[in-house]
Structures are given as C-alpha cells and as structure tokens.
Amino acid sequence: MSKAKQLRDRMAERGLVHIMAAHSPLSAILAEEAGFDGLWASGFELSALYGLADMSLITMTQHLDMLRVIAGQSSLPIVADIDTGYGNALNVIHAIREYEKAGTAAVVIEDKTFPKVTSLAADGRQELLRIEEFQGKIEAAVSVRNDPDFLVIARTEALIAGLGEEEALKRGMAYAEAGADMILIHSKKKDPAEIESFSRAWKGPVPLTIVPNAYPELDATRIRALGNIKMTIYGNYGIRAATTAMQDAFRRIIADGGVQNVHKDIVPVEEIFRLQKMDQVKADEKRFLR
Ligand code: SPV
Ligand code: MG
C-alpha cells in the first residue's frame, strides 16, 4: 500500500490525523515513537535548522534531500511543505515528480508569490497570486501525480494576508474546483475564532487542514466538533521543543561551570544508542566482521 493510501485510510478511519513537524530523521523517529499519524516536512523547521528565515531561502534540493533521509528512517507518511511550489506551474510539475519519487504522501502548496514571506511574522509582507494562476498550479500538480492517492493540498494565505473570510472562502472554493484534495486554511490570530468561523462557513466539497501554531487552544476535541477539519499539522513544535531543551541545557552548563548537574536531566547516551539502533550494529558486527 502506498504511503498516500495509508494517509487517506487513516484519515477516513480516525476522522482527524495528527501530523508532527520533522526537521531531521531523529525528530521523525521521535514523532513516530510518540504516536503521530504522519510527518510534516516543514519549511519553517528546516529553515530554522539552517539558522535561516523561512523566506524561500532554502532550496528545493535541500528540502528534498532532508525529506529523503527522513523517509529512509520512518514508516510514517510525509506531508511535504513545498511552499509556493518553487515558482510557477512548470516548477510545480517538476516539484511534484521529484517529491512523489522521494516517497512523499502529500504536498501542501500555498497561494503566495515566490519568494514567500513566512506566515507568522508580525507585519509580514504577504502577496497572494491571482486565483486563476494558483488554480493553474493546483491543476498542474493534480495532472502530474502518478499515484491517484497522492494528496494535493492547496493552502490559502488569505487570512494571513488580512484579506478576510470571504476572500479565503472564495479562494478555497476555486482551489477545490481546480482539483485540490484538501484546503489548508492558515491563520496567525492568537484566538482560534477566525479558524472556527472559517470552518463553519466552509461548504466546499473537500475537507480542511489546519496548522494551530498561533492559536494553540484549538485542541483535538474542539477541532473534531467543527466536523470538516481532517488534518492538523503541528507546524513548529519540533524545532521549538528542541530549542527549549538545548537553550536550557547549554545555559546551565555555562552557569554551573560543567556538566555535573545537567547530565541527570537529559537522556543518557544509551537512549541515543537505542535511537541509532546500536543493537543491530552490534549484531552485524558479530555476524559479518571477520
Ligand atoms: C511550516 O511549518 O513551515 C509552515 C507552518 O508552513 S507556518 O510556519 O506556521 O507557516
Ligand atoms: Mg511552511
């Protein structure tokens, strides 16, 4: 069964899937062990990993390279954040071919102009494409996929750009008409009211995806109550959790003048050995090294 089919089946079976951001194979392994349904190959997280802003600075090749090594270490379906599709509809065709070959189950393409501006920044310059132009990109993506289960998710940034619910609904509907399998509606309001209102007003033929980064109060119970949101993506939680843990440990080591205290509060090296599958390495050593 393809990973795309696995993701579709899980959505049908559970009604709501939980997709965790991964910026590395290790974070993907941890997400799988924790019980998530899939991985989000997040542009924001990978940019942050490189110490860069999420402004179309990392290339498709860099993103794909990381996605491939993540796919090699996880059995979970991967939802790839391909930003604007790296250019126009022709770039989208190339991207879909490459991402599908890399083992991706779904892509999210957003209706911003290239180069994009990260969504959650206060006063971010947000320029959206003409609706017809973005419809062309979605149609291109749908037309070129090999696996009919491969999901093309169209993301509208209308609320992020401050254009209001009516424009967001109009765009969502146009993208569903162009063949999108789901609509990702993004918001940077601290209050989930904007997303809840959109969800209630959405009468389109396809379900919704959300990324509750800015409005963390919208938990699974409230999401399920809305009825038409089938995927929730935890978009920057991996890199934030890792940053919190490293900042804390690194500061303590400097403050304590050594690692004599911090070592008790971080995983022992044996836990890293487990994640590195050292047992297998040991077994291989025994069997093959002569
Ligand atoms: C990402 O994780 O790259 C996203 C979500 O696209 S956000 O950063 O909130 O736009
Ligand atoms: Mg992104």
mmCIF file of C-alpha atoms and ligand atoms in Angstrom:
data_model
loop_
_atom_site.group_PDB
_atom_site.id
_atom_site.type_symbol
_atom_site.label_atom_id
_atom_site.label_comp_id
_atom_site.label_asym_id
_atom_site.label_seq_id
_atom_site.Cartn_x
_atom_site.Cartn_y
_atom_site.Cartn_z
ATOM 1 C CA MET A 1 0.000 0.000 0.000
ATOM 2 C CA SER A 2 1.370 3.444 -0.832
ATOM 3 C CA LYS A 3 2.051 5.926 1.951
ATOM 4 C CA ALA A 4 -0.534 8.205 0.356
ATOM 5 C CA LYS A 5 -3.185 5.482 0.606
ATOM 6 C CA GLN A 6 -2.079 4.824 4.195
ATOM 7 C CA LEU A 7 -2.653 8.518 4.998
ATOM 8 C CA ARG A 8 -6.048 8.610 3.272
ATOM 9 C CA ASP A 9 -7.153 5.424 5.054
ATOM 10 C CA ARG A 10 -6.024 6.761 8.418
ATOM 11 C CA MET A 11 -7.988 9.968 7.819
ATOM 12 C CA ALA A 12 -11.097 8.022 6.867
ATOM 13 C CA GLU A 13 -10.748 5.706 9.846
ATOM 14 C CA ARG A 14 -9.908 8.299 12.541
ATOM 15 C CA GLY A 15 -11.696 11.370 11.188
ATOM 16 C CA LEU A 16 -8.694 13.518 12.181
ATOM 17 C CA VAL A 17 -4.995 12.854 11.706
ATOM 18 C CA HIS A 18 -2.195 14.406 13.749
ATOM 19 C CA ILE A 19 0.859 15.348 11.706
ATOM 20 C CA MET A 20 4.047 16.370 13.512
ATOM 21 C CA ALA A 21 6.722 18.619 12.054
ATOM 22 C CA ALA A 22 10.053 16.905 11.466
ATOM 23 C CA HIS A 23 13.284 18.704 10.559
ATOM 24 C CA SER A 24 15.594 15.687 10.738
ATOM 25 C CA PRO A 25 15.498 11.892 10.730
ATOM 26 C CA LEU A 26 15.919 11.900 14.517
ATOM 27 C CA SER A 27 12.905 14.166 15.031
ATOM 28 C CA ALA A 28 10.938 11.909 12.655
ATOM 29 C CA ILE A 29 11.871 8.823 14.686
ATOM 30 C CA LEU A 30 10.757 10.564 17.887
ATOM 31 C CA ALA A 31 7.462 11.640 16.302
ATOM 32 C CA GLU A 32 6.767 8.094 15.141
ATOM 33 C CA GLU A 33 7.528 6.648 18.571
ATOM 34 C CA ALA A 34 5.228 9.221 20.176
ATOM 35 C CA GLY A 35 2.327 8.009 18.023
ATOM 36 C CA PHE A 36 1.722 10.634 15.344
ATOM 37 C CA ASP A 37 -0.080 9.642 12.147
ATOM 38 C CA GLY A 38 2.345 11.372 9.819
ATOM 39 C CA LEU A 39 5.210 13.830 9.432
ATOM 40 C CA TRP A 40 5.243 17.410 8.227
ATOM 41 C CA ALA A 41 8.362 18.196 6.223
ATOM 42 C CA SER A 42 8.146 21.775 7.422
ATOM 43 C CA GLY A 43 9.813 24.600 5.537
ATOM 44 C CA PHE A 44 9.886 26.684 8.686
ATOM 45 C CA GLU A 45 11.623 23.981 10.729
ATOM 46 C CA LEU A 46 14.204 23.164 8.070
ATOM 47 C CA SER A 47 14.939 26.876 7.554
ATOM 48 C CA ALA A 48 15.372 27.292 11.309
ATOM 49 C CA LEU A 49 17.634 24.239 11.424
ATOM 50 C CA TYR A 50 19.907 26.037 8.952
ATOM 51 C CA GLY A 51 19.641 29.234 11.011
ATOM 52 C CA LEU A 52 17.719 30.912 8.190
ATOM 53 C CA ALA A 53 14.415 32.756 7.901
ATOM 54 C CA ASP A 54 11.543 30.887 6.228
ATOM 55 C CA MET A 55 11.609 33.135 3.138
ATOM 56 C CA SER A 56 12.286 30.761 0.210
ATOM 57 C CA LEU A 57 15.981 30.757 1.122
ATOM 58 C CA ILE A 58 16.419 27.009 1.385
ATOM 59 C CA THR A 59 16.199 25.346 -1.984
ATOM 60 C CA MET A 60 14.003 22.532 -3.232
ATOM 61 C CA THR A 61 17.100 20.321 -3.363
ATOM 62 C CA GLN A 62 17.915 20.968 0.290
ATOM 63 C CA HIS A 63 14.333 20.261 1.302
ATOM 64 C CA LEU A 64 14.168 17.096 -0.806
ATOM 65 C CA ASP A 65 17.499 15.823 0.498
ATOM 66 C CA MET A 66 16.228 16.088 4.063
ATOM 67 C CA LEU A 67 12.872 14.577 3.135
ATOM 68 C CA ARG A 68 14.606 11.557 1.583
ATOM 69 C CA VAL A 69 16.691 10.833 4.658
ATOM 70 C CA ILE A 70 13.605 11.296 6.840
ATOM 71 C CA ALA A 71 11.663 8.879 4.606
ATOM 72 C CA GLY A 72 14.504 6.392 4.976
ATOM 73 C CA GLN A 73 14.143 6.399 8.761
ATOM 74 C CA SER A 74 10.366 6.459 9.206
ATOM 75 C CA SER A 75 7.402 4.394 8.138
ATOM 76 C CA LEU A 76 5.045 7.351 8.546
ATOM 77 C CA PRO A 77 3.509 9.141 5.562
ATOM 78 C CA ILE A 78 5.126 12.506 4.866
ATOM 79 C CA VAL A 79 3.212 15.678 4.084
ATOM 80 C CA ALA A 80 5.693 17.935 2.288
ATOM 81 C CA ASP A 81 5.553 21.686 2.726
ATOM 82 C CA ILE A 82 6.584 22.803 -0.749
ATOM 83 C CA ASP A 83 5.823 26.485 -0.068
ATOM 84 C CA THR A 84 4.840 28.147 -3.359
ATOM 85 C CA GLY A 85 5.937 25.154 -5.448
ATOM 86 C CA TYR A 86 9.292 26.898 -6.117
ATOM 87 C CA GLY A 87 7.980 29.080 -8.923
ATOM 88 C CA ASN A 88 5.172 28.841 -11.457
ATOM 89 C CA ALA A 89 3.077 25.868 -12.648
ATOM 90 C CA LEU A 90 6.060 24.460 -14.566
ATOM 91 C CA ASN A 91 8.146 24.437 -11.397
ATOM 92 C CA VAL A 92 5.227 22.738 -9.658
ATOM 93 C CA ILE A 93 5.195 19.947 -12.261
ATOM 94 C CA HIS A 94 8.892 19.340 -11.680
ATOM 95 C CA ALA A 95 8.459 19.502 -7.887
ATOM 96 C CA ILE A 96 5.562 17.025 -7.795
ATOM 97 C CA ARG A 97 7.534 14.500 -9.850
ATOM 98 C CA GLU A 98 10.523 14.830 -7.540
ATOM 99 C CA TYR A 99 8.537 14.739 -4.303
ATOM 100 C CA GLU A 100 6.492 11.746 -5.383
ATOM 101 C CA LYS A 101 9.658 9.864 -6.369
ATOM 102 C CA ALA A 102 11.127 10.718 -2.952
ATOM 103 C CA GLY A 103 8.246 8.884 -1.258
ATOM 104 C CA THR A 104 6.026 11.799 -0.251
ATOM 105 C CA ALA A 105 2.355 11.072 0.522
ATOM 106 C CA ALA A 106 1.029 14.625 0.203
ATOM 107 C CA VAL A 107 2.149 18.120 -0.669
ATOM 108 C CA VAL A 108 0.920 21.479 0.533
ATOM 109 C CA ILE A 109 1.239 24.354 -1.965
ATOM 110 C CA GLU A 110 0.475 27.898 -0.824
ATOM 111 C CA ASP A 111 -1.029 30.736 -2.858
ATOM 112 C CA LYS A 112 1.703 33.284 -2.164
ATOM 113 C CA THR A 113 4.090 34.811 -4.656
ATOM 114 C CA PHE A 114 7.665 33.496 -4.891
ATOM 115 C CA PRO A 115 9.802 34.262 -2.935
ATOM 116 C CA LYS A 116 7.451 33.776 0.005
ATOM 117 C CA VAL A 117 7.404 35.569 3.336
ATOM 118 C CA THR A 118 6.991 33.448 6.462
ATOM 119 C CA SER A 119 3.364 33.449 7.626
ATOM 120 C CA LEU A 120 3.510 34.164 11.343
ATOM 121 C CA ALA A 121 5.763 37.241 11.306
ATOM 122 C CA ALA A 122 4.051 40.383 12.563
ATOM 123 C CA ASP A 123 3.522 42.820 9.658
ATOM 124 C CA GLY A 124 4.858 40.279 7.139
ATOM 125 C CA ARG A 125 4.634 41.425 3.505
ATOM 126 C CA GLN A 126 2.084 38.972 2.165
ATOM 127 C CA GLU A 127 1.396 38.957 -1.550
ATOM 128 C CA LEU A 128 -1.021 36.442 -2.999
ATOM 129 C CA LEU A 129 -1.162 35.098 -6.537
ATOM 130 C CA ARG A 130 -4.122 35.733 -8.827
ATOM 131 C CA ILE A 131 -6.688 32.992 -8.224
ATOM 132 C CA GLU A 132 -6.505 31.707 -11.840
ATOM 133 C CA GLU A 133 -2.736 31.484 -11.670
ATOM 134 C CA PHE A 134 -2.855 29.426 -8.487
ATOM 135 C CA GLN A 135 -5.616 27.239 -9.936
ATOM 136 C CA GLY A 136 -3.200 26.502 -12.789
ATOM 137 C CA LYS A 137 -0.584 25.390 -10.253
ATOM 138 C CA ILE A 138 -3.050 23.088 -8.498
ATOM 139 C CA GLU A 139 -4.283 21.637 -11.798
ATOM 140 C CA ALA A 140 -0.670 21.071 -12.833
ATOM 141 C CA ALA A 141 0.075 19.249 -9.562
ATOM 142 C CA VAL A 142 -3.008 17.047 -9.852
ATOM 143 C CA SER A 143 -2.361 16.257 -13.519
ATOM 144 C CA VAL A 144 1.215 15.094 -12.973
ATOM 145 C CA ARG A 145 0.859 12.835 -9.923
ATOM 146 C CA ASN A 146 1.318 9.131 -10.593
ATOM 147 C CA ASP A 147 -0.446 7.724 -7.573
ATOM 148 C CA PRO A 148 -4.099 8.836 -7.554
ATOM 149 C CA ASP A 149 -3.970 8.709 -3.732
ATOM 150 C CA PHE A 150 -1.128 11.280 -3.583
ATOM 151 C CA LEU A 151 -2.764 14.273 -1.900
ATOM 152 C CA VAL A 152 -2.515 17.772 -3.302
ATOM 153 C CA ILE A 153 -3.412 20.196 -0.523
ATOM 154 C CA ALA A 154 -3.999 23.816 -1.524
ATOM 155 C CA ARG A 155 -3.151 26.348 1.146
ATOM 156 C CA THR A 156 -4.671 29.758 1.141
ATOM 157 C CA GLU A 157 -2.940 32.577 2.943
ATOM 158 C CA ALA A 158 -5.889 34.946 2.528
ATOM 159 C CA LEU A 159 -6.423 35.264 6.295
ATOM 160 C CA ILE A 160 -2.668 35.645 6.884
ATOM 161 C CA ALA A 161 -2.655 38.464 4.300
ATOM 162 C CA GLY A 162 -5.573 40.152 6.097
ATOM 163 C CA LEU A 163 -7.981 39.761 3.163
ATOM 164 C CA GLY A 164 -10.807 38.371 5.287
ATOM 165 C CA GLU A 165 -13.012 35.309 5.399
ATOM 166 C CA GLU A 166 -14.952 35.991 2.212
ATOM 167 C CA GLU A 167 -11.769 36.067 0.126
ATOM 168 C CA ALA A 168 -10.455 32.968 1.926
ATOM 169 C CA LEU A 169 -13.677 31.065 1.195
ATOM 170 C CA LYS A 170 -13.638 32.204 -2.446
ATOM 171 C CA ARG A 171 -10.059 31.041 -2.862
ATOM 172 C CA GLY A 172 -10.677 27.745 -1.077
ATOM 173 C CA MET A 173 -13.624 27.042 -3.350
ATOM 174 C CA ALA A 174 -11.640 27.946 -6.501
ATOM 175 C CA TYR A 175 -8.786 25.661 -5.462
ATOM 176 C CA ALA A 176 -11.166 22.770 -4.736
ATOM 177 C CA GLU A 177 -12.629 23.316 -8.227
ATOM 178 C CA ALA A 178 -9.106 23.093 -9.623
ATOM 179 C CA GLY A 179 -8.810 19.618 -8.094
ATOM 180 C CA ALA A 180 -7.243 20.118 -4.658
ATOM 181 C CA ASP A 181 -7.896 17.184 -2.324
ATOM 182 C CA MET A 182 -7.961 19.376 0.778
ATOM 183 C CA ILE A 183 -7.761 23.069 1.639
ATOM 184 C CA LEU A 184 -5.281 24.244 4.245
ATOM 185 C CA ILE A 185 -6.564 27.367 5.910
ATOM 186 C CA HIS A 186 -3.895 29.237 7.858
ATOM 187 C CA SER A 187 -4.321 31.969 10.459
ATOM 188 C CA LYS A 188 -1.926 33.866 12.685
ATOM 189 C CA LYS A 189 -4.578 35.144 15.097
ATOM 190 C CA LYS A 190 -3.930 34.149 18.714
ATOM 191 C CA ASP A 191 -7.617 33.369 19.063
ATOM 192 C CA PRO A 192 -8.977 30.324 17.194
ATOM 193 C CA ALA A 193 -12.214 32.227 16.424
ATOM 194 C CA GLU A 194 -11.004 33.107 12.909
ATOM 195 C CA ILE A 195 -10.396 29.445 12.031
ATOM 196 C CA GLU A 196 -13.575 28.240 13.745
ATOM 197 C CA SER A 197 -15.601 30.805 11.818
ATOM 198 C CA PHE A 198 -13.981 29.776 8.501
ATOM 199 C CA SER A 199 -14.609 26.111 9.236
ATOM 200 C CA ARG A 200 -18.286 26.748 9.999
ATOM 201 C CA ALA A 201 -18.688 28.815 6.825
ATOM 202 C CA TRP A 202 -16.830 26.296 4.601
ATOM 203 C CA LYS A 203 -19.290 24.454 2.366
ATOM 204 C CA GLY A 204 -16.743 23.270 -0.166
ATOM 205 C CA PRO A 205 -16.523 19.696 -1.450
ATOM 206 C CA VAL A 206 -13.224 18.818 0.262
ATOM 207 C CA PRO A 207 -12.119 18.730 3.927
ATOM 208 C CA LEU A 208 -9.815 21.182 5.682
ATOM 209 C CA THR A 209 -6.327 21.082 7.142
ATOM 210 C CA ILE A 210 -5.145 23.470 9.835
ATOM 211 C CA VAL A 211 -1.842 24.416 11.483
ATOM 212 C CA PRO A 212 -2.651 25.554 15.038
ATOM 213 C CA ASN A 213 0.681 27.282 15.648
ATOM 214 C CA ALA A 214 -0.638 30.704 16.592
ATOM 215 C CA TYR A 215 -3.850 29.515 18.303
ATOM 216 C CA PRO A 216 -2.807 26.516 20.448
ATOM 217 C CA GLU A 217 -6.119 26.432 22.385
ATOM 218 C CA LEU A 218 -7.798 24.729 19.443
ATOM 219 C CA ASP A 219 -7.257 21.172 20.630
ATOM 220 C CA ALA A 220 -8.414 17.917 19.053
ATOM 221 C CA THR A 221 -11.779 17.917 20.858
ATOM 222 C CA ARG A 222 -12.649 21.380 19.544
ATOM 223 C CA ILE A 223 -11.311 20.535 16.088
ATOM 224 C CA ARG A 224 -13.440 17.392 15.884
ATOM 225 C CA ALA A 225 -16.512 19.349 16.970
ATOM 226 C CA LEU A 226 -16.159 21.512 13.850
ATOM 227 C CA GLY A 227 -16.618 18.404 11.698
ATOM 228 C CA ASN A 228 -14.798 19.310 8.477
ATOM 229 C CA ILE A 229 -11.149 19.511 9.617
ATOM 230 C CA LYS A 230 -9.489 16.161 8.922
ATOM 231 C CA MET A 231 -5.811 17.000 9.361
ATOM 232 C CA THR A 232 -3.988 19.020 11.985
ATOM 233 C CA ILE A 233 -0.336 19.874 11.474
ATOM 234 C CA TYR A 234 1.863 20.804 14.447
ATOM 235 C CA GLY A 235 3.976 23.109 12.375
ATOM 236 C CA ASN A 236 6.837 24.366 14.525
ATOM 237 C CA TYR A 237 6.650 22.285 17.686
ATOM 238 C CA GLY A 238 9.631 20.039 16.948
ATOM 239 C CA ILE A 239 12.118 22.852 16.477
ATOM 240 C CA ARG A 240 10.683 24.864 19.388
ATOM 241 C CA ALA A 241 10.846 21.880 21.739
ATOM 242 C CA ALA A 242 14.427 21.120 20.655
ATOM 243 C CA THR A 243 15.422 24.787 21.067
ATOM 244 C CA THR A 244 13.889 24.963 24.553
ATOM 245 C CA ALA A 245 15.766 21.852 25.650
ATOM 246 C CA MET A 246 19.123 22.943 24.193
ATOM 247 C CA GLN A 247 18.874 26.510 25.490
ATOM 248 C CA ASP A 248 18.165 25.215 28.971
ATOM 249 C CA ALA A 249 20.963 22.628 28.997
ATOM 250 C CA PHE A 250 23.565 24.900 27.379
ATOM 251 C CA ARG A 251 22.848 27.804 29.749
ATOM 252 C CA ARG A 252 23.062 25.528 32.766
ATOM 253 C CA ILE A 253 26.421 24.114 31.668
ATOM 254 C CA ILE A 254 27.862 27.623 31.423
ATOM 255 C CA ALA A 255 26.256 28.699 34.703
ATOM 256 C CA ASP A 256 27.397 25.553 36.559
ATOM 257 C CA GLY A 257 30.893 25.573 35.093
ATOM 258 C CA GLY A 258 30.467 21.999 33.873
ATOM 259 C CA VAL A 259 28.042 19.197 33.124
ATOM 260 C CA GLN A 260 27.920 17.824 36.680
ATOM 261 C CA ASN A 261 24.264 18.827 37.181
ATOM 262 C CA VAL A 262 22.704 18.829 33.748
ATOM 263 C CA HIS A 263 23.623 15.253 32.928
ATOM 264 C CA LYS A 264 20.947 13.981 35.330
ATOM 265 C CA ASP A 265 18.210 15.820 33.438
ATOM 266 C CA ILE A 266 18.969 14.804 29.866
ATOM 267 C CA VAL A 267 18.677 11.377 28.261
ATOM 268 C CA PRO A 268 21.648 9.084 28.876
ATOM 269 C CA VAL A 269 23.818 8.205 25.910
ATOM 270 C CA GLU A 270 22.244 4.714 25.931
ATOM 271 C CA GLU A 271 18.987 6.286 24.784
ATOM 272 C CA ILE A 272 20.792 7.786 21.799
ATOM 273 C CA PHE A 273 22.355 4.368 21.132
ATOM 274 C CA ARG A 274 18.822 2.917 21.088
ATOM 275 C CA LEU A 275 17.675 5.545 18.572
ATOM 276 C CA GLN A 276 20.774 4.803 16.484
ATOM 277 C CA LYS A 277 19.811 1.104 16.532
ATOM 278 C CA MET A 278 23.140 0.121 18.041
ATOM 279 C CA ASP A 279 21.819 -3.356 18.886
ATOM 280 C CA GLN A 280 21.578 -4.048 15.182
ATOM 281 C CA VAL A 281 25.063 -2.649 14.599
ATOM 282 C CA LYS A 282 26.413 -4.933 17.343
ATOM 283 C CA ALA A 283 24.650 -7.941 15.840
ATOM 284 C CA ASP A 284 26.011 -7.103 12.385
ATOM 285 C CA GLU A 285 29.481 -6.737 13.850
ATOM 286 C CA LYS A 286 29.274 -10.183 15.357
ATOM 287 C CA ARG A 287 27.933 -11.746 12.221
ATOM 288 C CA PHE A 288 29.980 -10.089 9.493
ATOM 289 C CA LEU A 289 33.249 -8.716 10.853
ATOM 290 C CA ARG A 290 35.869 -11.413 10.462
HETATM 291 C C1 SPV B 1 5.774 25.420 8.293
HETATM 292 O O1 SPV B 1 5.863 24.703 9.314
HETATM 293 O O2 SPV B 1 6.707 25.583 7.508
HETATM 294 C C2 SPV B 1 4.504 26.098 7.974
HETATM 295 C C3 SPV B 1 3.626 26.488 9.071
HETATM 296 O O3 SPV B 1 4.277 26.358 6.819
HETATM 297 S S1 SPV B 1 3.926 28.165 9.469
HETATM 298 O O4 SPV B 1 5.334 28.318 9.756
HETATM 299 O O5 SPV B 1 3.078 28.482 10.615
HETATM 300 O O6 SPV B 1 3.534 28.972 8.310
HETATM 301 MG MG MG B 2 5.989 26.408 5.643
#
